[in-house]
Amino acid sequence: MGGASADLQSDIELTDAERYDTNSNNLRSSESKAVTDVELDSGRKSQADAEGRYVEVTMDIHGDSVALHSVKDFGGVDGVEEEDGEKLGLSGKRLEKKKSFGASVVQSAAIRMKQLKRLASFSKPAPKHFDRTKSAVAHALTGLKFISMADGGAGWVEVEKRFEKLTANSDGYLPRSLFAQCLGLNKESEAYAEKLFDTLARQRGIQGGSINKIQLREFWDNISDQSFDTRLKTFFDMVDKDADGRITEEEIKEIICLSATANKLSNIQKQAEEYAALIMEELDPDDSGYIMIDNLETLLLHGPEETTRGESKNLSQMLSQKLKPTYVDSAILRWYRDAKYFVLDNWRRSWVLALWIGVMLGLFAYKFVQYRRKAAYEVMGHCVCMAKGAAETLKLNMALILLPVCRNTITWLRNKTKLGAAVPFDDNINFHKVIAVAIAIGVGVHAIYHLTCDFPRLLHASDEKYKLMEPFFGDRPSDYWYFVKSWEGVTGIIMIVLMAIAFTLANPAFRRGRTKLPKPFNKLTGFNAFWYSHHLFVFVYALLVVHGIKLYLTHKWYKKTTWMYLAVPITIYALERLIRALRSSIKSVKILKVTLYPGNVLALQMSKPQGFTYKSGQYMFVNCAAVSPFEWHPFSITSAPDDDYLSVHIKILGDWTRSLKTKFSQACQQPLNGQSGLLRAECLKGDSSSINFPKVLVDGPYGAPAQDYREYEVVLLVGLGIGATPMISILKDMVKRLKGIEEEEVEEGAVVKNGDDEFKTRRAYFYWVTREQGSFDWFKGVMNEVAEEDRRKVIELHSYCTSVYEEGDARSALIAMLQSINHAKNGLDIVSGTRVMSHFAKPNWRTVYKRIALNHPHARVGVFYCGPSALTHELRQLALDFSHNTSTKYDFHKENF
């Protein structure tokens, strides 16, 4: 330790000090010189001479770093401590209680020494100059952005508007607590914004905790500065809380906690101390207890070389390729091209819809012409023709609407026949909805023409014309209510009411509980209300049969055709329900394991019924009598076909799933051998266990789009949140099949058979996007198994956590650094907890399609998506675009929930 004392005769002057050149791409430092025996400025010199006061400055010098030890009056009076014992901090904050010459000189000296310390800390004997032109580190140069477009930080104009609004009642000064709001950041980033505020204020010597518009503009210019060196220094200063030019382990821990909070990464926050030690171990091999700015720069620029973060080695080549649509000048040729693409993409749907519409038009025309030639036309005119034509289409559609929900029949047809090549069985629910719309239109036309046209004309018909209707209606009705209170009128009105209830509660706004109604009407929303109201169809069909028998204008039984339309579909549907009831009761299951994962997901593992064979990607129905004895809910099977158990992962979203979670949570918390079961622990049911799990019935399996993955050599699997469930089963199945290929030493390119099915898949890309870090716990074991067992690198895994800010954002910069270090050293990703490196924010789906098209030209790629409908349109449209504009063809399949 060395002490230096001098008679201060002028302000401390720094010459040739280290500077940050924000206009170049290199960090430059030069030797700093501290002149301590220099003259005070003229004003202070005269005052010092008059008072005869001097100050002693003591510094600690360790190698090339300088630290301020003390600042004292020469006479021994401590110039750092005030009379009340408060100390002047190294931040140079002003102490107001004593404003003597000694205090002012001490303050000035402390501020200057703080600058000296920082400059000395930055001045390394041989600073590194990194090559910043390599593509491997190019993304680091665009990193450390303190504000992104997603935050609403479109530019200074928007920030200024928010400033004016926030400071309307504060005399034009913005407090520190509103800095995040002024920048447009969300609540999770408030602590991060306050840290940034403190850093920028400290750099400029601003005190008081508030800034005016001019100072805010300076802050904004720094935040939006495109120079990487400026951003690096600001980020370093954010971490370097005490402004001594060095980052300690405690400061790293604090910024890790801050970053974890901003990115909603609770697990990382809990392990902040461990991760801080890991960074120090990596960047401070000499165990000096701190790291410098060039260490941080090394990590930022060279860290990414250790891992490509799952991207293809041809990524840069791929990114340079743009999808350029072809433009056609002729409007006729454009129309022809678009029509051709539409037919190619939708020919299976098109012919089914065309056939259905054609049959409806034919039936309508047949009935219209038939009644055009009857005596009823003389009285009621075209009204009776329209009503009867609509009624004929209603009979057809009331019969057809049952067939798309006959799941056993559809599964058998798609698995055992070749009809799947021409019939879009995966669109069964969509077809069900389209028919429902046609029924609504038919009911409207039929009822309106009868109630507002036919019946009034009958009442006001002349005696001569009404005689033609006496064989059908009897004596002339006295009033309008004669028709309404008849069998035909009553059954028709009741059917309309029941259909209106079922149609309304089937709307997604009600079915998903998005519409909030006041009590007691809140019971009308949610899946339970939808399920029970939809089963009013039993009464609707009973009334429809009665309505069809009690016809006004038809008396011969063989001309009353309603029952003829309904006989076959109702029989098929009734057999379906009977088979489901018998199969679920005969094939009973026993709960083996219950786990409640973070992210509100309940996993049930149950015994596999004898003869229960299924394919990866299929689903089954689950019933729990303790929740509702009648309700059956579909869930994707997450176990592989060769597993000796069945498993489902259930996201707690609606009223039924919440009740199911409650029932199993209560069972898990019951005492087990003197110990309490933990809600998040696995609850195993042994032979002698006293746990009484709720009874569960299963029915299935049923066909789903994802089961067709094996028909493609290349597949793209996309799951959003719990939508990863069918994809996980596919991955497990692929791993087992690939292991079988290795064991049997099958020649490359041969087709491996499993029973009657051909397994063609040779390359798979899996993208899983989730909002919460805890969601990765759902399938952590499977992800690790795939990463370890896939020795041929056939399956490419990508996981995205959307709660983390995109790569390059300062809020996620330290997370990215830590992620690279931990994965390189321990082989585990700190975000997902798996061997698969996680990406931040949302994927660029166009880039994903580009990569696959580049890697697999002239291939047919099967795209399988499971998740909310919001992403369906984008993925389908990209599949069409690339199929039309590249040699790679994409077949899109989706499951929405």
PDB file of N, CA, C and O in Angstrom, residues 306-354:
ATOM      1  N   GLU A 306     -18.826 -20.415 -29.026  1.00  0.00           N
ATOM      2  CA  GLU A 306     -18.880 -21.724 -28.403  1.00  0.00           C
ATOM      3  C   GLU A 306     -20.136 -22.477 -28.796  1.00  0.00           C
ATOM      4  O   GLU A 306     -20.200 -23.677 -28.697  1.00  0.00           O
ATOM      5  N   THR A 307     -21.142 -21.774 -29.212  1.00  0.00           N
ATOM      6  CA  THR A 307     -22.390 -22.424 -29.591  1.00  0.00           C
ATOM      7  C   THR A 307     -23.074 -21.598 -30.654  1.00  0.00           C
ATOM      8  O   THR A 307     -23.095 -20.386 -30.606  1.00  0.00           O
ATOM      9  N   THR A 308     -23.590 -22.258 -31.640  1.00  0.00           N
ATOM     10  CA  THR A 308     -24.317 -21.577 -32.696  1.00  0.00           C
ATOM     11  C   THR A 308     -25.766 -21.384 -32.321  1.00  0.00           C
ATOM     12  O   THR A 308     -26.571 -20.938 -33.119  1.00  0.00           O
ATOM     13  N   ARG A 309     -26.121 -21.772 -31.061  1.00  0.00           N
ATOM     14  CA  ARG A 309     -27.475 -21.608 -30.553  1.00  0.00           C
ATOM     15  C   ARG A 309     -28.486 -22.302 -31.444  1.00  0.00           C
ATOM     16  O   ARG A 309     -29.582 -21.842 -31.690  1.00  0.00           O
ATOM     17  N   GLY A 310     -28.055 -23.482 -31.960  1.00  0.00           N
ATOM     18  CA  GLY A 310     -28.970 -24.319 -32.710  1.00  0.00           C
ATOM     19  C   GLY A 310     -29.167 -23.916 -34.163  1.00  0.00           C
ATOM     20  O   GLY A 310     -29.900 -24.561 -34.889  1.00  0.00           O
ATOM     21  N   GLU A 311     -28.491 -22.859 -34.635  1.00  0.00           N
ATOM     22  CA  GLU A 311     -28.718 -22.423 -35.998  1.00  0.00           C
ATOM     23  C   GLU A 311     -27.855 -23.230 -36.967  1.00  0.00           C
ATOM     24  O   GLU A 311     -26.789 -23.735 -36.630  1.00  0.00           O
ATOM     25  N   SER A 312     -28.290 -23.324 -38.169  1.00  0.00           N
ATOM     26  CA  SER A 312     -27.574 -24.055 -39.198  1.00  0.00           C
ATOM     27  C   SER A 312     -26.292 -23.331 -39.584  1.00  0.00           C
ATOM     28  O   SER A 312     -26.189 -22.119 -39.484  1.00  0.00           O
ATOM     29  N   LYS A 313     -25.317 -24.108 -40.002  1.00  0.00           N
ATOM     30  CA  LYS A 313     -24.059 -23.481 -40.420  1.00  0.00           C
ATOM     31  C   LYS A 313     -24.266 -22.647 -41.686  1.00  0.00           C
ATOM     32  O   LYS A 313     -23.448 -21.793 -42.019  1.00  0.00           O
ATOM     33  N   ASN A 314     -25.344 -22.900 -42.381  1.00  0.00           N
ATOM     34  CA  ASN A 314     -25.641 -22.134 -43.589  1.00  0.00           C
ATOM     35  C   ASN A 314     -26.589 -20.979 -43.313  1.00  0.00           C
ATOM     36  O   ASN A 314     -27.232 -20.473 -44.234  1.00  0.00           O
ATOM     37  N   LEU A 315     -26.679 -20.567 -42.037  1.00  0.00           N
ATOM     38  CA  LEU A 315     -27.663 -19.556 -41.666  1.00  0.00           C
ATOM     39  C   LEU A 315     -27.439 -18.247 -42.424  1.00  0.00           C
ATOM     40  O   LEU A 315     -28.382 -17.644 -42.923  1.00  0.00           O
ATOM     41  N   SER A 316     -26.173 -17.817 -42.488  1.00  0.00           N
ATOM     42  CA  SER A 316     -25.919 -16.541 -43.156  1.00  0.00           C
ATOM     43  C   SER A 316     -26.291 -16.610 -44.629  1.00  0.00           C
ATOM     44  O   SER A 316     -26.813 -15.653 -45.197  1.00  0.00           O
ATOM     45  N   GLN A 317     -26.021 -17.763 -45.248  1.00  0.00           N
ATOM     46  CA  GLN A 317     -26.402 -17.924 -46.649  1.00  0.00           C
ATOM     47  C   GLN A 317     -27.907 -17.892 -46.801  1.00  0.00           C
ATOM     48  O   GLN A 317     -28.459 -17.269 -47.706  1.00  0.00           O
ATOM     49  N   MET A 318     -28.581 -18.552 -45.868  1.00  0.00           N
ATOM     50  CA  MET A 318     -30.043 -18.611 -45.918  1.00  0.00           C
ATOM     51  C   MET A 318     -30.664 -17.238 -45.733  1.00  0.00           C
ATOM     52  O   MET A 318     -31.621 -16.866 -46.418  1.00  0.00           O
ATOM     53  N   LEU A 319     -30.138 -16.470 -44.782  1.00  0.00           N
ATOM     54  CA  LEU A 319     -30.707 -15.159 -44.484  1.00  0.00           C
ATOM     55  C   LEU A 319     -30.575 -14.209 -45.664  1.00  0.00           C
ATOM     56  O   LEU A 319     -31.343 -13.263 -45.789  1.00  0.00           O
ATOM     57  N   SER A 320     -29.581 -14.451 -46.515  1.00  0.00           N
ATOM     58  CA  SER A 320     -29.390 -13.575 -47.661  1.00  0.00           C
ATOM     59  C   SER A 320     -30.381 -13.871 -48.773  1.00  0.00           C
ATOM     60  O   SER A 320     -30.517 -13.105 -49.716  1.00  0.00           O
ATOM     61  N   GLN A 321     -31.057 -15.010 -48.675  1.00  0.00           N
ATOM     62  CA  GLN A 321     -32.018 -15.388 -49.701  1.00  0.00           C
ATOM     63  C   GLN A 321     -33.390 -14.846 -49.337  1.00  0.00           C
ATOM     64  O   GLN A 321     -33.914 -15.154 -48.274  1.00  0.00           O
ATOM     65  N   LYS A 322     -33.983 -14.074 -50.177  1.00  0.00           N
ATOM     66  CA  LYS A 322     -35.292 -13.481 -49.928  1.00  0.00           C
ATOM     67  C   LYS A 322     -36.342 -14.200 -50.762  1.00  0.00           C
ATOM     68  O   LYS A 322     -36.089 -14.625 -51.889  1.00  0.00           O
ATOM     69  N   LEU A 323     -37.495 -14.335 -50.168  1.00  0.00           N
ATOM     70  CA  LEU A 323     -38.608 -14.927 -50.894  1.00  0.00           C
ATOM     71  C   LEU A 323     -39.191 -13.859 -51.806  1.00  0.00           C
ATOM     72  O   LEU A 323     -39.792 -12.899 -51.345  1.00  0.00           O
ATOM     73  N   LYS A 324     -39.009 -14.019 -53.117  1.00  0.00           N
ATOM     74  CA  LYS A 324     -39.458 -13.017 -54.066  1.00  0.00           C
ATOM     75  C   LYS A 324     -40.647 -13.558 -54.851  1.00  0.00           C
ATOM     76  O   LYS A 324     -40.488 -14.444 -55.680  1.00  0.00           O
ATOM     77  N   PRO A 325     -41.832 -13.049 -54.572  1.00  0.00           N
ATOM     78  CA  PRO A 325     -42.990 -13.507 -55.335  1.00  0.00           C
ATOM     79  C   PRO A 325     -42.899 -13.053 -56.783  1.00  0.00           C
ATOM     80  O   PRO A 325     -42.330 -12.015 -57.097  1.00  0.00           O
ATOM     81  N   THR A 326     -43.428 -13.856 -57.653  1.00  0.00           N
ATOM     82  CA  THR A 326     -43.410 -13.527 -59.073  1.00  0.00           C
ATOM     83  C   THR A 326     -44.617 -12.654 -59.398  1.00  0.00           C
ATOM     84  O   THR A 326     -45.736 -12.933 -58.984  1.00  0.00           O
ATOM     85  N   TYR A 327     -44.369 -11.602 -60.161  1.00  0.00           N
ATOM     86  CA  TYR A 327     -45.417 -10.667 -60.511  1.00  0.00           C
ATOM     87  C   TYR A 327     -45.827 -10.891 -61.968  1.00  0.00           C
ATOM     88  O   TYR A 327     -44.987 -11.049 -62.859  1.00  0.00           O
ATOM     89  N   VAL A 328     -47.143 -10.900 -62.168  1.00  0.00           N
ATOM     90  CA  VAL A 328     -47.691 -11.089 -63.507  1.00  0.00           C
ATOM     91  C   VAL A 328     -48.469  -9.837 -63.872  1.00  0.00           C
ATOM     92  O   VAL A 328     -49.314  -9.373 -63.104  1.00  0.00           O
ATOM     93  N   ASP A 329     -48.170  -9.288 -65.051  1.00  0.00           N
ATOM     94  CA  ASP A 329     -48.810  -8.046 -65.471  1.00  0.00           C
ATOM     95  C   ASP A 329     -50.287  -8.241 -65.791  1.00  0.00           C
ATOM     96  O   ASP A 329     -51.121  -7.419 -65.452  1.00  0.00           O
ATOM     97  N   SER A 330     -50.620  -9.327 -66.428  1.00  0.00           N
ATOM     98  CA  SER A 330     -51.986  -9.552 -66.872  1.00  0.00           C
ATOM     99  C   SER A 330     -52.894  -9.934 -65.706  1.00  0.00           C
ATOM    100  O   SER A 330     -52.578 -10.843 -64.932  1.00  0.00           O
ATOM    101  N   ALA A 331     -54.019  -9.250 -65.586  1.00  0.00           N
ATOM    102  CA  ALA A 331     -54.972  -9.552 -64.521  1.00  0.00           C
ATOM    103  C   ALA A 331     -55.567 -10.941 -64.709  1.00  0.00           C
ATOM    104  O   ALA A 331     -55.819 -11.672 -63.737  1.00  0.00           O
ATOM    105  N   ILE A 332     -55.760 -11.343 -65.951  1.00  0.00           N
ATOM    106  CA  ILE A 332     -56.327 -12.670 -66.229  1.00  0.00           C
ATOM    107  C   ILE A 332     -55.349 -13.755 -65.814  1.00  0.00           C
ATOM    108  O   ILE A 332     -55.732 -14.757 -65.198  1.00  0.00           O
ATOM    109  N   LEU A 333     -54.066 -13.549 -66.127  1.00  0.00           N
ATOM    110  CA  LEU A 333     -53.059 -14.542 -65.753  1.00  0.00           C
ATOM    111  C   LEU A 333     -52.900 -14.615 -64.241  1.00  0.00           C
ATOM    112  O   LEU A 333     -52.691 -15.701 -63.685  1.00  0.00           O
ATOM    113  N   ARG A 334     -52.983 -13.442 -63.564  1.00  0.00           N
ATOM    114  CA  ARG A 334     -52.904 -13.452 -62.105  1.00  0.00           C
ATOM    115  C   ARG A 334     -54.075 -14.218 -61.503  1.00  0.00           C
ATOM    116  O   ARG A 334     -53.917 -14.991 -60.564  1.00  0.00           O
ATOM    117  N   TRP A 335     -55.264 -13.969 -62.057  1.00  0.00           N
ATOM    118  CA  TRP A 335     -56.449 -14.684 -61.576  1.00  0.00           C
ATOM    119  C   TRP A 335     -56.302 -16.178 -61.801  1.00  0.00           C
ATOM    120  O   TRP A 335     -56.618 -16.990 -60.933  1.00  0.00           O
ATOM    121  N   TYR A 336     -55.779 -16.551 -62.973  1.00  0.00           N
ATOM    122  CA  TYR A 336     -55.585 -17.970 -63.280  1.00  0.00           C
ATOM    123  C   TYR A 336     -54.569 -18.600 -62.331  1.00  0.00           C
ATOM    124  O   TYR A 336     -54.786 -19.706 -61.822  1.00  0.00           O
ATOM    125  N   ARG A 337     -53.480 -17.871 -62.077  1.00  0.00           N
ATOM    126  CA  ARG A 337     -52.453 -18.398 -61.176  1.00  0.00           C
ATOM    127  C   ARG A 337     -52.999 -18.573 -59.758  1.00  0.00           C
ATOM    128  O   ARG A 337     -52.811 -19.614 -59.131  1.00  0.00           O
ATOM    129  N   ASP A 338     -53.710 -17.570 -59.242  1.00  0.00           N
ATOM    130  CA  ASP A 338     -54.265 -17.654 -57.901  1.00  0.00           C
ATOM    131  C   ASP A 338     -55.309 -18.758 -57.796  1.00  0.00           C
ATOM    132  O   ASP A 338     -55.376 -19.477 -56.794  1.00  0.00           O
ATOM    133  N   ALA A 339     -56.121 -18.886 -58.849  1.00  0.00           N
ATOM    134  CA  ALA A 339     -57.141 -19.938 -58.849  1.00  0.00           C
ATOM    135  C   ALA A 339     -56.481 -21.323 -58.871  1.00  0.00           C
ATOM    136  O   ALA A 339     -56.932 -22.253 -58.175  1.00  0.00           O
ATOM    137  N   LYS A 340     -55.405 -21.440 -59.627  1.00  0.00           N
ATOM    138  CA  LYS A 340     -54.699 -22.731 -59.695  1.00  0.00           C
ATOM    139  C   LYS A 340     -54.104 -23.088 -58.341  1.00  0.00           C
ATOM    140  O   LYS A 340     -54.225 -24.233 -57.876  1.00  0.00           O
ATOM    141  N   TYR A 341     -53.476 -22.110 -57.702  1.00  0.00           N
ATOM    142  CA  TYR A 341     -52.906 -22.375 -56.386  1.00  0.00           C
ATOM    143  C   TYR A 341     -53.995 -22.742 -55.376  1.00  0.00           C
ATOM    144  O   TYR A 341     -53.815 -23.633 -54.545  1.00  0.00           O
ATOM    145  N   PHE A 342     -55.132 -22.046 -55.467  1.00  0.00           N
ATOM    146  CA  PHE A 342     -56.223 -22.333 -54.535  1.00  0.00           C
ATOM    147  C   PHE A 342     -56.717 -23.764 -54.719  1.00  0.00           C
ATOM    148  O   PHE A 342     -56.941 -24.479 -53.726  1.00  0.00           O
ATOM    149  N   VAL A 343     -56.870 -24.176 -55.949  1.00  0.00           N
ATOM    150  CA  VAL A 343     -57.350 -25.540 -56.212  1.00  0.00           C
ATOM    151  C   VAL A 343     -56.329 -26.566 -55.736  1.00  0.00           C
ATOM    152  O   VAL A 343     -56.685 -27.585 -55.123  1.00  0.00           O
ATOM    153  N   LEU A 344     -55.062 -26.307 -56.009  1.00  0.00           N
ATOM    154  CA  LEU A 344     -54.025 -27.242 -55.581  1.00  0.00           C
ATOM    155  C   LEU A 344     -53.964 -27.373 -54.068  1.00  0.00           C
ATOM    156  O   LEU A 344     -53.741 -28.462 -53.531  1.00  0.00           O
ATOM    157  N   ASP A 345     -54.165 -26.260 -53.377  1.00  0.00           N
ATOM    158  CA  ASP A 345     -54.061 -26.274 -51.924  1.00  0.00           C
ATOM    159  C   ASP A 345     -55.330 -26.766 -51.241  1.00  0.00           C
ATOM    160  O   ASP A 345     -55.265 -27.255 -50.107  1.00  0.00           O
ATOM    161  N   ASN A 346     -56.469 -26.625 -51.890  1.00  0.00           N
ATOM    162  CA  ASN A 346     -57.740 -26.908 -51.215  1.00  0.00           C
ATOM    163  C   ASN A 346     -58.649 -27.842 -52.010  1.00  0.00           C
ATOM    164  O   ASN A 346     -59.864 -27.833 -51.803  1.00  0.00           O
ATOM    165  N   TRP A 347     -58.096 -28.665 -52.882  1.00  0.00           N
ATOM    166  CA  TRP A 347     -58.955 -29.454 -53.760  1.00  0.00           C
ATOM    167  C   TRP A 347     -59.802 -30.460 -52.985  1.00  0.00           C
ATOM    168  O   TRP A 347     -60.951 -30.731 -53.350  1.00  0.00           O
ATOM    169  N   ARG A 348     -59.257 -31.008 -51.889  1.00  0.00           N
ATOM    170  CA  ARG A 348     -60.054 -31.980 -51.130  1.00  0.00           C
ATOM    171  C   ARG A 348     -61.224 -31.295 -50.436  1.00  0.00           C
ATOM    172  O   ARG A 348     -62.352 -31.818 -50.442  1.00  0.00           O
ATOM    173  N   ARG A 349     -60.977 -30.141 -49.822  1.00  0.00           N
ATOM    174  CA  ARG A 349     -62.077 -29.405 -49.216  1.00  0.00           C
ATOM    175  C   ARG A 349     -63.061 -28.930 -50.284  1.00  0.00           C
ATOM    176  O   ARG A 349     -64.279 -28.932 -50.073  1.00  0.00           O
ATOM    177  N   SER A 350     -62.501 -28.519 -51.421  1.00  0.00           N
ATOM    178  CA  SER A 350     -63.345 -27.922 -52.459  1.00  0.00           C
ATOM    179  C   SER A 350     -64.359 -28.908 -53.002  1.00  0.00           C
ATOM    180  O   SER A 350     -65.546 -28.578 -53.158  1.00  0.00           O
ATOM    181  N   TRP A 351     -63.912 -30.135 -53.291  1.00  0.00           N
ATOM    182  CA  TRP A 351     -64.862 -31.063 -53.906  1.00  0.00           C
ATOM    183  C   TRP A 351     -65.927 -31.519 -52.904  1.00  0.00           C
ATOM    184  O   TRP A 351     -67.088 -31.732 -53.277  1.00  0.00           O
ATOM    185  N   VAL A 352     -65.545 -31.639 -51.629  1.00  0.00           N
ATOM    186  CA  VAL A 352     -66.532 -32.017 -50.617  1.00  0.00           C
ATOM    187  C   VAL A 352     -67.573 -30.913 -50.457  1.00  0.00           C
ATOM    188  O   VAL A 352     -68.791 -31.166 -50.426  1.00  0.00           O
ATOM    189  N   LEU A 353     -67.108 -29.657 -50.356  1.00  0.00           N
ATOM    190  CA  LEU A 353     -68.041 -28.539 -50.230  1.00  0.00           C
ATOM    191  C   LEU A 353     -68.895 -28.382 -51.475  1.00  0.00           C
ATOM    192  O   LEU A 353     -70.105 -28.088 -51.393  1.00  0.00           O
ATOM    193  N   ALA A 354     -68.273 -28.564 -52.648  1.00  0.00           N
ATOM    194  CA  ALA A 354     -69.030 -28.434 -53.894  1.00  0.00           C
ATOM    195  C   ALA A 354     -70.124 -29.501 -53.967  1.00  0.00           C
ATOM    196  O   ALA A 354     -71.263 -29.206 -54.378  1.00  0.00           O
TER     197      ALA A 354
END
